[in-house]
Short mmCIF file of C-alpha atoms in Angstrom, two decimals:
data_model
loop_
_atom_site.label_atom_id
_atom_site.label_comp_id
_atom_site.label_asym_id
_atom_site.label_seq_id
_atom_site.Cartn_x
_atom_site.Cartn_y
_atom_site.Cartn_z
CA UNK A 14 0.03 -0.07 0.11
CA UNK A 15 1.44 3.49 -0.83
CA UNK A 16 1.96 6.21 1.88
CA UNK A 17 -0.30 8.33 0.07
CA UNK A 18 -2.34 8.95 -3.00
CA UNK A 19 -2.51 12.46 -4.35
CA UNK A 20 -5.26 13.33 -6.67
CA UNK A 21 -4.94 16.42 -9.04
CA UNK A 22 -8.11 18.47 -10.48
CA UNK A 23 -8.63 21.60 -12.36
CA UNK A 24 -9.24 22.78 -15.76
CA UNK A 25 -6.91 22.28 -19.08
CA UNK A 26 -4.01 24.64 -18.51
CA UNK A 27 -4.38 25.04 -14.77
CA UNK A 28 -1.03 23.38 -14.11
CA UNK A 29 -1.84 19.63 -13.22
CA UNK A 30 0.72 17.89 -15.45
CA UNK A 31 3.37 20.65 -14.60
CA UNK A 32 2.90 20.16 -10.90
CA UNK A 33 2.86 16.21 -11.26
CA UNK A 34 6.09 16.28 -13.13
CA UNK A 35 7.88 18.71 -10.51
CA UNK A 36 6.78 16.44 -7.88
CA UNK A 37 8.27 13.37 -9.74
CA UNK A 38 11.60 15.41 -10.19
CA UNK A 39 11.72 16.93 -6.79
CA UNK A 40 10.97 13.94 -4.58
CA UNK A 41 11.87 10.19 -4.64
CA UNK A 42 9.24 7.54 -4.40
CA UNK A 43 6.77 9.67 -6.62
CA UNK A 44 4.88 7.66 -9.21
CA UNK A 45 2.55 9.49 -11.83
CA UNK A 46 -0.52 7.85 -13.14
CA UNK A 47 -1.59 9.90 -16.13
CA UNK A 48 -5.38 9.39 -17.07
CA UNK A 49 -4.74 10.69 -20.84
CA UNK A 50 -2.36 7.69 -21.02
CA UNK A 51 -5.01 5.29 -19.45
CA UNK A 52 -7.83 6.50 -21.87
CA UNK A 53 -5.39 5.90 -24.77
CA UNK A 54 -4.68 2.33 -23.53
CA UNK A 55 -8.41 1.64 -22.81
CA UNK A 56 -9.33 2.88 -26.27
CA UNK A 57 -6.93 0.65 -27.85
CA UNK A 58 -8.42 -2.35 -25.99
CA UNK A 59 -12.00 -1.49 -26.53
CA UNK A 60 -11.96 -0.21 -30.28
CA UNK A 61 -9.18 -2.26 -31.39
CA UNK A 62 -7.34 0.75 -32.68
CA UNK A 63 -5.48 3.73 -31.67
CA UNK A 64 -7.61 6.81 -31.11
CA UNK A 65 -6.37 10.17 -32.64
CA UNK A 66 -4.02 12.02 -30.48
CA UNK A 67 -6.43 14.86 -30.31
CA UNK A 68 -7.90 16.65 -27.43
CA UNK A 69 -11.25 16.37 -28.49
CA UNK A 70 -11.04 12.39 -29.20
CA UNK A 71 -9.78 12.05 -25.63
CA UNK A 72 -12.30 14.13 -24.04
CA UNK A 73 -15.01 12.21 -25.65
CA UNK A 74 -13.64 8.78 -24.88
CA UNK A 75 -13.06 9.83 -21.40
CA UNK A 76 -16.75 10.88 -21.03
CA UNK A 77 -17.67 7.45 -22.48
CA UNK A 78 -15.57 5.67 -19.83
CA UNK A 79 -17.13 7.77 -17.05
CA UNK A 80 -20.71 6.96 -18.17
CA UNK A 81 -19.88 3.10 -18.74
CA UNK A 82 -18.04 2.66 -15.36
CA UNK A 83 -19.48 5.53 -13.24
CA UNK A 84 -16.07 6.98 -12.97
CA UNK A 85 -14.24 3.72 -11.55
CA UNK A 86 -12.00 3.27 -14.30
CA UNK A 87 -9.45 5.68 -12.66
CA UNK A 88 -9.70 3.68 -9.56
CA UNK A 89 -9.04 0.34 -11.42
CA UNK A 90 -5.87 1.88 -13.23
CA UNK A 91 -4.78 3.07 -9.97
CA UNK A 92 -4.99 -0.51 -8.44
CA UNK A 93 -2.92 -1.79 -11.17
CA UNK A 94 -0.29 0.67 -10.83
CA UNK A 95 -0.15 0.09 -7.01
CA UNK A 96 0.00 -3.61 -7.46
CA UNK A 97 3.36 -3.11 -9.59
CA UNK A 98 5.10 -0.61 -7.08
CA UNK A 99 3.81 -1.99 -3.68
CA UNK A 100 6.30 -4.65 -3.24
CA UNK A 101 9.06 -2.62 -4.66
CA UNK A 102 8.66 0.63 -2.94
CA UNK A 103 6.98 0.71 0.57
CA UNK A 104 7.33 4.53 0.57
CA UNK A 105 5.53 5.15 -2.82
CA UNK A 106 3.29 8.28 -3.11
CA UNK A 107 1.05 7.94 -6.19
CA UNK A 108 0.07 11.13 -7.97
CA UNK A 109 -2.93 10.96 -10.43
CA UNK A 110 -3.03 13.62 -13.11
CA UNK A 111 -5.93 14.12 -13.13
CA UNK A 112 -9.40 13.53 -11.89
CA UNK A 113 -12.19 15.14 -13.66
CA UNK A 114 -15.71 13.93 -11.82
CA UNK A 115 -16.94 13.59 -8.35
CA UNK A 116 -17.54 9.87 -8.95
CA UNK A 117 -13.93 9.22 -9.93
CA UNK A 118 -12.77 10.79 -6.67
CA UNK A 119 -15.56 9.04 -4.72
CA UNK A 120 -14.45 5.59 -6.05
CA UNK A 121 -10.82 6.18 -5.16
CA UNK A 122 -11.61 7.25 -1.56
CA UNK A 123 -13.97 4.59 -0.85
CA UNK A 124 -11.11 2.22 -1.93
CA UNK A 125 -8.18 3.90 -0.05
CA UNK A 126 -9.71 5.89 2.61
CA UNK A 127 -7.26 8.28 4.44
CA UNK A 128 -4.57 7.60 1.96
CA UNK A 129 -6.10 9.93 -0.44
CA UNK A 130 -5.56 13.79 -0.72
CA UNK A 131 -7.22 15.94 -3.35
CA UNK A 132 -5.68 19.08 -4.50
CA UNK A 133 -7.63 21.35 -6.91
CA UNK A 134 -5.81 23.90 -9.17
CA UNK A 135 -7.96 26.80 -9.46
CA UNK A 136 -7.04 29.43 -12.21
CA UNK A 137 -9.19 32.30 -13.82
CA UNK A 138 -10.51 32.08 -17.41
CA UNK A 139 -8.37 34.70 -18.82
CA UNK A 140 -5.18 33.06 -17.24
CA UNK A 141 -6.31 29.74 -18.81
CA UNK A 142 -6.96 31.29 -22.20
CA UNK A 143 -3.52 32.92 -22.12
CA UNK A 144 -1.70 29.55 -21.17
CA UNK A 145 -3.62 27.45 -23.63
CA UNK A 146 -2.24 29.67 -26.40
CA UNK A 147 1.20 29.03 -25.42
CA UNK A 148 0.79 25.24 -24.79
CA UNK A 149 3.41 23.38 -26.28
CA UNK A 150 4.76 19.66 -26.24
CA UNK A 151 1.49 18.27 -24.59
CA UNK A 152 1.50 15.08 -26.84
CA UNK A 153 -1.81 16.09 -28.22
CA UNK A 154 -3.22 17.96 -31.35
CA UNK A 155 -4.73 20.86 -29.36
CA UNK A 156 -8.05 22.67 -30.35
CA UNK A 157 -8.22 26.18 -31.66
CA UNK A 158 -8.84 28.01 -28.43
CA UNK A 159 -9.54 27.37 -24.66
CA UNK A 160 -13.33 28.08 -25.42
CA UNK A 161 -13.17 25.05 -27.75
CA UNK A 162 -11.77 22.82 -24.85
CA UNK A 163 -14.39 24.23 -22.18
CA UNK A 164 -17.23 23.38 -24.33
CA UNK A 165 -16.64 19.72 -23.25
CA UNK A 166 -19.45 18.69 -20.92
CA UNK A 167 -17.10 17.40 -18.51
CA UNK A 168 -14.61 20.28 -18.58
CA UNK A 169 -17.53 22.64 -17.95
CA UNK A 170 -18.00 21.01 -14.45
CA UNK A 171 -14.48 20.56 -13.38
CA UNK A 172 -14.38 24.03 -11.46
CA UNK A 173 -17.10 22.27 -9.11
CA UNK A 174 -14.53 19.82 -7.70
CA UNK A 175 -12.93 22.81 -5.75
CA UNK A 176 -15.99 22.39 -3.21
CA UNK A 177 -14.92 18.97 -2.17
CA UNK A 178 -11.11 19.32 -2.53
CA UNK A 179 -8.82 18.88 0.77
CA UNK A 180 -6.82 21.71 -0.72
CA UNK A 181 -7.34 24.51 -3.30
CA UNK A 182 -4.17 26.23 -5.07
CA UNK A 183 -4.84 29.47 -7.04
CA UNK A 184 -2.07 29.20 -9.75
CA UNK A 185 -2.80 32.67 -11.32
CA UNK A 186 0.19 34.52 -9.81
CA UNK A 187 2.22 31.37 -9.12
CA UNK A 188 5.34 29.90 -10.87
CA UNK A 189 5.57 26.19 -11.12
CA UNK A 190 8.18 26.43 -8.13
CA UNK A 191 5.28 28.30 -6.12
CA UNK A 192 2.89 25.68 -6.73
CA UNK A 193 5.35 22.91 -6.10
CA UNK A 194 6.04 24.55 -2.72
CA UNK A 195 2.26 24.91 -1.77
CA UNK A 196 1.36 21.29 -2.90
CA UNK A 197 4.38 19.82 -1.12
CA UNK A 198 3.08 20.76 2.52
CA UNK A 199 0.29 18.31 1.78
CA UNK A 200 2.52 15.21 1.08
CA UNK A 201 3.36 12.71 3.79
CA UNK A 202 6.90 11.51 4.30
CA UNK A 203 8.33 9.41 6.83
CA UNK A 204 10.68 11.45 8.89
CA UNK A 205 13.96 9.46 9.66
CA UNK A 206 15.76 10.63 12.92
CA UNK A 207 16.38 9.29 16.37
CA UNK A 208 15.09 12.30 18.33
CA UNK A 209 11.75 13.35 19.32
CA UNK A 210 9.61 10.55 17.47
CA UNK A 211 6.61 10.39 19.83
CA UNK A 212 3.11 12.05 19.32
CA UNK A 213 0.43 11.80 22.08
CA UNK A 214 -3.41 12.01 21.73
CA UNK A 215 -5.20 12.85 25.13
CA UNK A 216 -8.73 13.89 26.04
CA UNK A 217 -9.18 17.50 27.28
CA UNK A 218 -12.57 16.99 29.06
CA UNK A 219 -14.39 13.98 30.48
CA UNK A 220 -14.00 11.53 27.75
CA UNK A 221 -15.90 10.65 24.56
CA UNK A 222 -14.13 13.56 22.74
CA UNK A 223 -13.88 11.67 19.71
CA UNK A 224 -9.99 10.53 20.26
CA UNK A 225 -10.59 7.30 18.29
CA UNK A 226 -11.61 9.35 15.22
CA UNK A 227 -8.65 11.60 15.55
CA UNK A 228 -6.10 8.77 16.17
CA UNK A 229 -7.73 6.75 13.18
CA UNK A 230 -6.91 9.75 11.03
CA UNK A 231 -3.42 10.23 12.01
CA UNK A 232 -2.41 6.62 12.27
CA UNK A 233 -1.36 6.60 8.58
CA UNK A 234 1.70 8.65 9.44
CA UNK A 235 3.25 6.40 12.09
CA UNK A 236 4.90 3.00 12.22
CA UNK A 237 3.80 2.17 15.67
CA UNK A 238 0.54 2.94 17.50
CA UNK A 239 0.63 2.50 21.33
CA UNK A 240 -2.59 2.00 23.34
CA UNK A 241 -2.77 2.43 27.23
CA UNK A 242 -5.63 2.44 29.87
CA UNK A 243 -8.23 -0.30 29.82
CA UNK A 244 -11.42 -1.64 28.31
CA UNK A 245 -13.62 0.88 30.02
CA UNK A 246 -12.94 3.21 27.30
CA UNK A 247 -14.37 2.77 23.99
CA UNK A 248 -12.92 4.34 20.92
CA UNK A 249 -15.14 4.59 17.88
CA UNK A 250 -13.80 4.60 14.29
CA UNK A 251 -15.93 5.34 11.26
CA UNK A 252 -16.14 3.36 7.95
CA UNK A 253 -18.50 3.62 4.82
CA UNK A 254 -20.21 0.28 6.17
CA UNK A 255 -20.74 1.74 9.75
CA UNK A 256 -18.69 2.23 12.85
CA UNK A 257 -16.15 -0.10 14.84
CA UNK A 258 -15.64 0.45 18.47
CA UNK A 259 -11.96 -0.52 19.92
CA UNK A 260 -11.74 -1.17 23.45
CA UNK A 261 -8.19 -2.55 23.79
CA UNK A 262 -6.42 -2.30 20.31
CA UNK A 263 -5.32 1.25 18.95
CA UNK A 264 -7.90 3.05 17.05
CA UNK A 265 -5.48 2.93 13.83
CA UNK A 266 -5.46 -0.89 13.86
CA UNK A 267 -8.02 -1.12 10.72
CA UNK A 268 -6.59 1.96 9.15
CA UNK A 269 -3.08 0.98 8.67
CA UNK A 270 -0.42 -1.92 8.80
CA UNK A 271 1.44 -0.07 11.79
CA UNK A 272 2.80 -2.21 14.42
CA UNK A 273 0.37 -2.13 17.56
CA UNK A 274 1.55 -2.13 21.11
CA UNK A 275 -0.31 -2.56 24.31
CA UNK A 276 1.76 -0.92 27.11
CA UNK A 277 2.72 -2.52 30.54
CA UNK A 278 0.51 -0.04 32.34
CA UNK A 279 -2.67 -1.04 30.45
CA UNK A 280 -5.37 -3.27 31.87
CA UNK A 281 -6.59 -6.17 29.80
CA UNK A 282 -9.89 -8.13 29.56
CA UNK A 283 -8.49 -11.34 28.06
CA UNK A 284 -12.01 -12.44 26.44
CA UNK A 285 -12.83 -9.11 25.11
CA UNK A 286 -9.28 -8.70 23.68
CA UNK A 287 -9.18 -11.94 21.95
CA UNK A 288 -12.38 -11.12 20.40
CA UNK A 289 -11.16 -7.93 19.11
CA UNK A 290 -7.96 -9.42 17.71
CA UNK A 291 -9.98 -11.98 15.84
CA UNK A 292 -12.41 -9.28 14.48
CA UNK A 293 -9.54 -7.02 13.48
CA UNK A 294 -7.74 -10.07 12.01
CA UNK A 295 -4.46 -9.09 13.91
CA UNK A 296 -1.62 -11.50 13.94
CA UNK A 297 1.29 -12.04 16.38
CA UNK A 298 3.67 -10.31 13.98
CA UNK A 299 1.93 -7.23 14.29
CA UNK A 300 0.55 -6.86 17.80
CA UNK A 301 2.87 -6.92 20.84
CA UNK A 302 1.34 -6.70 24.34
CA UNK A 303 3.82 -6.16 27.18
CA UNK A 304 3.95 -9.17 29.48
CA UNK A 305 3.54 -7.00 32.58
CA UNK A 306 0.12 -5.66 31.51
CA UNK A 307 -2.50 -6.36 34.16
CA UNK A 308 -5.10 -8.73 33.64
CA UNK A 309 -8.85 -8.27 34.78
CA UNK A 310 -10.41 -11.09 36.67
CA UNK A 311 -14.22 -12.00 36.83
CA UNK A 312 -13.96 -11.02 40.55
CA UNK A 313 -12.82 -7.50 39.65
CA UNK A 314 -15.80 -7.02 37.51
CA UNK A 315 -17.97 -8.31 40.40
CA UNK A 316 -16.50 -5.98 42.87
CA UNK A 317 -17.19 -2.79 40.76
CA UNK A 318 -21.10 -3.26 40.93
CA UNK A 319 -21.12 -0.74 43.86
CA UNK A 320 -19.14 1.79 41.92
CA UNK A 321 -21.68 1.69 39.08
CA UNK A 322 -24.17 3.57 41.44
CA UNK A 323 -21.83 5.68 43.26
CA UNK A 324 -19.82 7.40 40.57
CA UNK A 325 -21.48 5.96 37.31
CA UNK A 326 -18.53 3.71 36.70
CA UNK A 327 -18.39 1.56 33.62
CA UNK A 328 -17.95 -1.42 35.82
CA UNK A 329 -15.48 -3.27 33.58
CA UNK A 330 -13.11 -4.22 36.65
CA UNK A 331 -10.20 -1.92 35.61
CA UNK A 332 -10.19 -0.21 38.96
CA UNK A 333 -10.39 -3.02 41.10
CA UNK A 334 -7.55 -5.08 38.92
CA UNK A 335 -5.56 -1.80 39.07
CA UNK A 336 -5.91 -1.62 42.95
CA UNK A 337 -5.05 -5.54 43.06
CA UNK A 338 -1.63 -4.74 41.22
CA UNK A 339 -0.74 -2.71 44.28
CA UNK A 340 -2.33 -4.61 47.17
CA UNK A 341 -1.46 -8.05 45.99
CA UNK A 342 2.11 -7.60 45.46
CA UNK A 343 3.93 -10.68 46.88
CA UNK A 344 0.76 -12.86 46.01
CA UNK A 345 -0.04 -14.86 42.80
CA UNK A 346 -1.58 -12.55 40.56
CA UNK A 347 -2.09 -12.88 36.68
CA UNK A 348 -0.16 -10.71 34.23
CA UNK A 349 -0.68 -10.74 30.45
CA UNK A 350 2.64 -12.85 30.03
CA UNK A 351 1.12 -15.61 32.22
CA UNK A 352 -2.02 -16.09 30.10
CA UNK A 353 -1.87 -18.94 27.54
CA UNK A 354 -4.22 -17.29 24.87
CA UNK A 355 -1.81 -14.23 25.09
CA UNK A 356 1.50 -16.06 24.63
CA UNK A 357 1.89 -15.34 21.03
CA UNK A 358 1.68 -11.63 21.73
CA UNK A 359 3.64 -11.20 24.98
CA UNK A 360 7.11 -12.50 23.91
CA UNK A 361 8.68 -9.17 23.81
CA UNK A 362 8.79 -5.99 26.42
CA UNK A 363 7.47 -2.84 25.46
CA UNK A 364 10.65 -0.96 26.16
CA UNK A 365 12.51 -3.31 23.92
CA UNK A 366 10.33 -2.50 21.10
CA UNK A 367 10.39 1.08 21.59
CA UNK A 368 14.09 1.16 21.69
CA UNK A 369 14.21 -0.74 18.39
CA UNK A 370 11.87 1.94 17.04
CA UNK A 371 13.84 4.84 18.29
CA UNK A 372 16.84 3.39 16.70
CA UNK A 373 15.13 3.08 13.37
CA UNK A 374 13.63 6.48 13.60
CA UNK A 375 10.29 5.24 13.41
CA UNK A 376 7.32 7.58 14.45
CA UNK A 377 5.17 6.46 17.33
CA UNK A 378 1.69 7.61 18.33
CA UNK A 379 0.59 7.01 21.74
CA UNK A 380 -3.45 6.80 22.34
CA UNK A 381 -4.60 8.16 25.61
CA UNK A 382 -7.97 7.13 27.08
CA UNK A 383 -10.77 8.97 28.79
CA UNK A 384 -10.21 12.58 29.51
CA UNK A 385 -8.08 14.91 31.96
CA UNK A 386 -11.27 15.69 34.18
CA UNK A 387 -11.44 12.03 34.92
CA UNK A 388 -7.85 11.60 35.98
CA UNK A 389 -7.53 9.98 39.37
CA UNK A 390 -5.05 13.03 40.41
CA UNK A 391 -6.12 15.94 38.60
CA UNK A 392 -9.99 15.18 37.93
CA UNK A 393 -13.05 15.96 40.21
CA UNK A 394 -12.57 13.39 42.80
CA UNK A 395 -14.34 11.13 43.69
CA UNK A 396 -16.07 10.96 40.17
CA UNK A 397 -12.94 9.94 38.61
CA UNK A 398 -11.37 6.90 36.82
CA UNK A 399 -8.60 4.57 38.26
CA UNK A 400 -5.62 5.98 36.41
CA UNK A 401 -4.09 9.39 35.46
CA UNK A 402 -5.42 10.25 32.15
CA UNK A 403 -2.87 13.12 31.44
CA UNK A 404 -0.03 13.34 28.89
CA UNK A 405 2.49 12.21 31.58
CA UNK A 406 0.27 9.39 32.57
CA UNK A 407 -0.32 7.93 29.05
CA UNK A 408 3.79 8.26 28.60
CA UNK A 409 4.33 6.52 31.89
CA UNK A 410 2.01 3.55 31.16
CA UNK A 411 3.77 3.01 27.77
CA UNK A 412 7.17 3.57 29.17
CA UNK A 413 8.13 6.50 27.16
CA UNK A 414 10.30 9.37 28.41
CA UNK A 415 9.17 13.08 28.01
CA UNK A 416 12.23 13.55 25.97
CA UNK A 417 10.90 11.40 23.27
CA UNK A 418 7.76 13.48 22.83
CA UNK A 419 7.28 15.79 19.96
CA UNK A 420 3.66 16.61 19.85
CA UNK A 421 0.62 16.51 22.32
CA UNK A 422 -2.81 16.70 20.64
CA UNK A 423 -5.50 17.30 23.03
CA UNK A 424 -8.90 16.46 22.02
CA UNK A 425 -12.08 18.73 22.91
CA UNK A 426 -15.68 18.51 22.22
CA UNK A 427 -17.72 21.69 21.51
CA UNK A 428 -19.98 20.44 24.09
CA UNK A 429 -18.53 18.22 26.81
CA UNK A 430 -20.48 15.24 28.04
CA UNK A 431 -20.52 13.05 31.26
CA UNK A 432 -22.28 9.81 31.48
CA UNK A 433 -26.02 9.48 32.76
CA UNK A 434 -26.83 6.86 35.19
CA UNK A 435 -30.40 5.61 34.88
CA UNK A 436 -30.35 4.14 38.30
CA UNK A 437 -30.18 7.42 40.18
CA UNK A 438 -26.44 7.81 40.61
CA UNK A 439 -24.30 10.52 39.34
CA UNK A 440 -21.19 10.82 37.18
CA UNK A 441 -20.16 14.03 38.93
CA UNK A 442 -20.57 17.64 38.23
CA UNK A 443 -21.14 19.23 35.00
CA UNK A 444 -20.75 23.00 34.32
CA UNK A 445 -23.90 24.74 32.97
CA UNK A 446 -25.81 21.39 32.08
CA UNK A 447 -28.21 21.75 28.97
CA UNK A 448 -30.42 19.42 27.08
CA UNK A 449 -29.54 17.84 23.64
CA UNK A 450 -32.73 19.42 22.46
CA UNK A 451 -31.32 22.80 23.27
CA UNK A 452 -27.83 21.69 21.05
CA UNK A 453 -30.08 20.49 18.28
CA UNK A 454 -32.20 23.53 18.08
CA UNK A 455 -29.18 25.88 18.12
CA UNK A 456 -27.28 24.04 15.52
CA UNK A 457 -30.12 23.11 13.34
CA UNK A 458 -29.78 19.35 14.05
CA UNK A 459 -32.39 16.56 14.24
CA UNK A 460 -32.95 16.24 18.00
CA UNK A 461 -34.18 12.62 17.89
CA UNK A 462 -31.34 11.52 15.80
CA UNK A 463 -28.82 13.24 18.17
CA UNK A 464 -30.40 11.59 21.41
CA UNK A 465 -29.96 8.17 19.66
CA UNK A 466 -26.17 8.93 18.68
CA UNK A 467 -25.22 10.34 21.98
CA UNK A 468 -24.80 7.11 24.14
CA UNK A 469 -21.50 5.79 25.61
CA UNK A 470 -19.48 3.51 23.51
CA UNK A 471 -18.79 0.87 26.34
CA UNK A 472 -22.07 0.68 28.21
CA UNK A 473 -24.61 2.24 26.01
CA UNK A 474 -25.80 4.82 28.55
CA UNK A 475 -27.12 8.15 27.72
CA UNK A 476 -24.78 11.26 27.93
CA UNK A 477 -25.38 14.54 29.82
CA UNK A 478 -24.34 17.72 27.89
CA UNK A 479 -23.11 21.07 28.89
CA UNK A 480 -21.89 24.29 27.42
CA UNK A 481 -18.26 24.40 26.50
CA UNK A 482 -16.33 24.78 29.77
CA UNK A 483 -13.57 27.30 29.34
CA UNK A 484 -12.06 27.01 32.68
CA UNK A 485 -11.57 23.37 32.17
CA UNK A 486 -9.94 24.14 28.93
CA UNK A 487 -7.55 26.35 30.88
CA UNK A 488 -6.88 23.76 33.38
CA UNK A 489 -6.42 20.84 30.88
CA UNK A 490 -3.93 22.97 28.91
CA UNK A 491 -1.94 23.43 32.24
CA UNK A 492 -1.64 19.88 33.02
CA UNK A 493 -1.56 18.22 29.70
CA UNK A 494 0.61 20.81 27.88
CA UNK A 495 -0.85 20.33 24.34
CA UNK A 496 1.10 21.49 21.21
CA UNK A 497 -2.10 21.07 19.21
CA UNK A 498 -5.89 21.11 20.02
CA UNK A 499 -8.36 18.62 17.92
CA UNK A 500 -11.68 20.26 18.09
CA UNK A 501 -14.62 17.71 17.49
CA UNK A 502 -18.40 18.06 17.07
CA UNK A 503 -18.24 21.33 15.20
CA UNK A 504 -21.48 20.25 13.65
CA UNK A 505 -22.99 20.74 17.06
CA UNK A 506 -22.21 24.53 16.72
CA UNK A 507 -23.84 24.67 13.20
CA UNK A 508 -25.17 21.86 11.00
CA UNK A 509 -23.97 23.78 7.91
CA UNK A 510 -20.24 22.67 9.30
CA UNK A 511 -21.13 19.10 7.97
CA UNK A 512 -20.50 20.37 4.58
CA UNK A 513 -17.09 22.03 5.20
CA UNK A 514 -14.04 20.40 3.74
CA UNK A 515 -11.69 23.45 4.49
CA UNK A 516 -11.37 25.80 7.27
CA UNK A 517 -12.75 28.76 5.19
CA UNK A 518 -15.91 26.68 4.59
CA UNK A 519 -16.81 26.84 8.32
CA UNK A 520 -19.41 29.13 9.68
CA UNK A 521 -18.17 32.56 10.63
CA UNK A 522 -19.30 31.95 14.36
CA UNK A 523 -17.33 28.74 14.36
CA UNK A 524 -14.29 30.25 13.14
CA UNK A 525 -14.71 32.78 15.90
CA UNK A 526 -15.13 29.97 18.44
CA UNK A 527 -12.04 28.29 17.26
CA UNK A 528 -10.13 31.60 17.44
CA UNK A 529 -11.18 31.75 21.16
CA UNK A 530 -10.08 28.09 21.97
CA UNK A 531 -6.77 29.10 20.46
CA UNK A 532 -6.46 32.20 22.75
CA UNK A 533 -7.44 30.14 25.99
CA UNK A 534 -5.42 27.03 25.27
CA UNK A 535 -2.40 29.05 23.94
CA UNK A 536 -2.26 26.28 21.15
CA UNK A 537 -3.53 26.14 17.50
CA UNK A 538 -6.61 24.11 16.73
CA UNK A 539 -4.86 21.95 14.08
CA UNK A 540 -7.47 19.28 13.41
CA UNK A 541 -11.30 19.94 13.39
CA UNK A 542 -13.85 17.36 12.97
CA UNK A 543 -17.18 18.49 11.21
CA UNK A 544 -19.07 15.19 11.67
CA UNK A 545 -18.24 11.58 12.22
CA UNK A 546 -17.33 10.23 8.81
CA UNK A 547 -13.95 8.84 7.49
CA UNK A 548 -13.40 12.21 5.48
CA UNK A 549 -14.59 14.81 8.13
CA UNK A 550 -11.44 16.12 9.41
CA UNK A 551 -9.99 19.48 8.28
CA UNK A 552 -6.22 19.27 8.70
CA UNK A 553 -4.48 22.60 9.52
CA UNK A 554 -1.39 21.15 10.94
CA UNK A 555 1.95 22.58 10.00
CA UNK A 556 3.83 19.15 10.87
#
């Protein structure tokens, strides 16, 4: 599988071929798929002869292919190219010059998900006309003018692709080097060094901030993903066919081929972990569980029954297993390395694997669980979990020193939540609590649908909701020290945000809200989730 697939769109003469060639010459591991070459090859197969090397003939046959395959012919050509380069170059980046309709893009995104980036080159009509007159060595017999080119039914609609692109580059006043510089920032390369290789994702509120969604998006950039915590935290990942909730494995498991590590500070439910391993088709060569991870017993789960009512605990036995790890020192307790079912995955210590990764210059992503307001030390005691949910806590559980840390991404919801206990218990205070009906009315969302979706991943309980807590944001940044903020549920601010693919497409009030978050957090809002879908994250990172 390639590292990345870059789709280029734009009108004829907007600079797509110039950009694809510049990328190929500038960087290693770039492979260019030229759709005009594919059209010629398919025409030869279908018609039994070469079509004329003329612009109009290519346009017309390309339109015919789109109609016959619903745009999937480009995806099929891409698959053939990937099958050729996959085994030879694991760092390959494939550039498609070019996509012309939505259906082509949709088919490729469905097949390759987060690997796909789409850049649209935008150019005014008068500039296109001037450039077309100067075209040389295109390998085609060109038409008389750009107006003749633009008369094609598909070419007329190419400009609409700007709305769904990940990035738009206006090439009017740009040299080819300028366009290359702008486009290059959207390429993903594996950095090779032995310094600060670790990035951490943590929750900035009471959990359920959407960390799994963020980790799933970022995972493609890492060679190893580390999960800490226990099965009391469910992290939901979204696919076209529906969501999948990870309780023990990292949230990037189904998105990448990265190695997976469950750290020594984690707490595992063996039966549920083995079920998740089977469902995700993970083998012993990919998953590693530190032999000292703590195992939850049936008695641990039974003993937590009282906590369900007192503090709305999930009752998964994590707290009592953690306590036993301390109180039963010197007694016979079960760690992961002692469990027969886990033996294939517990043959190596986390510290050895991490040291190996450092030496290789591998990027590592640590996935924290729950949120800072539930930390056993820093949360609102007694309504807390059994572990430290801070950045430092996640690193400690994984066995990673602070000096290895590069980025800390703190995930925050636009409306924080706490679990609701139907039996009369409480999960603790929630500042300025409101109803889901209020959130729905403000944003223009369907209240019934919102109520159905806002249930916990682990226990399927209803969630309470409150106004954004600015003081909690301030406190969280003091403890977690984020370099970046990931803001989720921006559609809860305004339903119009669901359609945003770029920052400038968010509503004015949402952009103001983000600016205020950045001022209070003293960190940039680098990732913005507009809804829960595999393509719903606006990426503003500079790293």
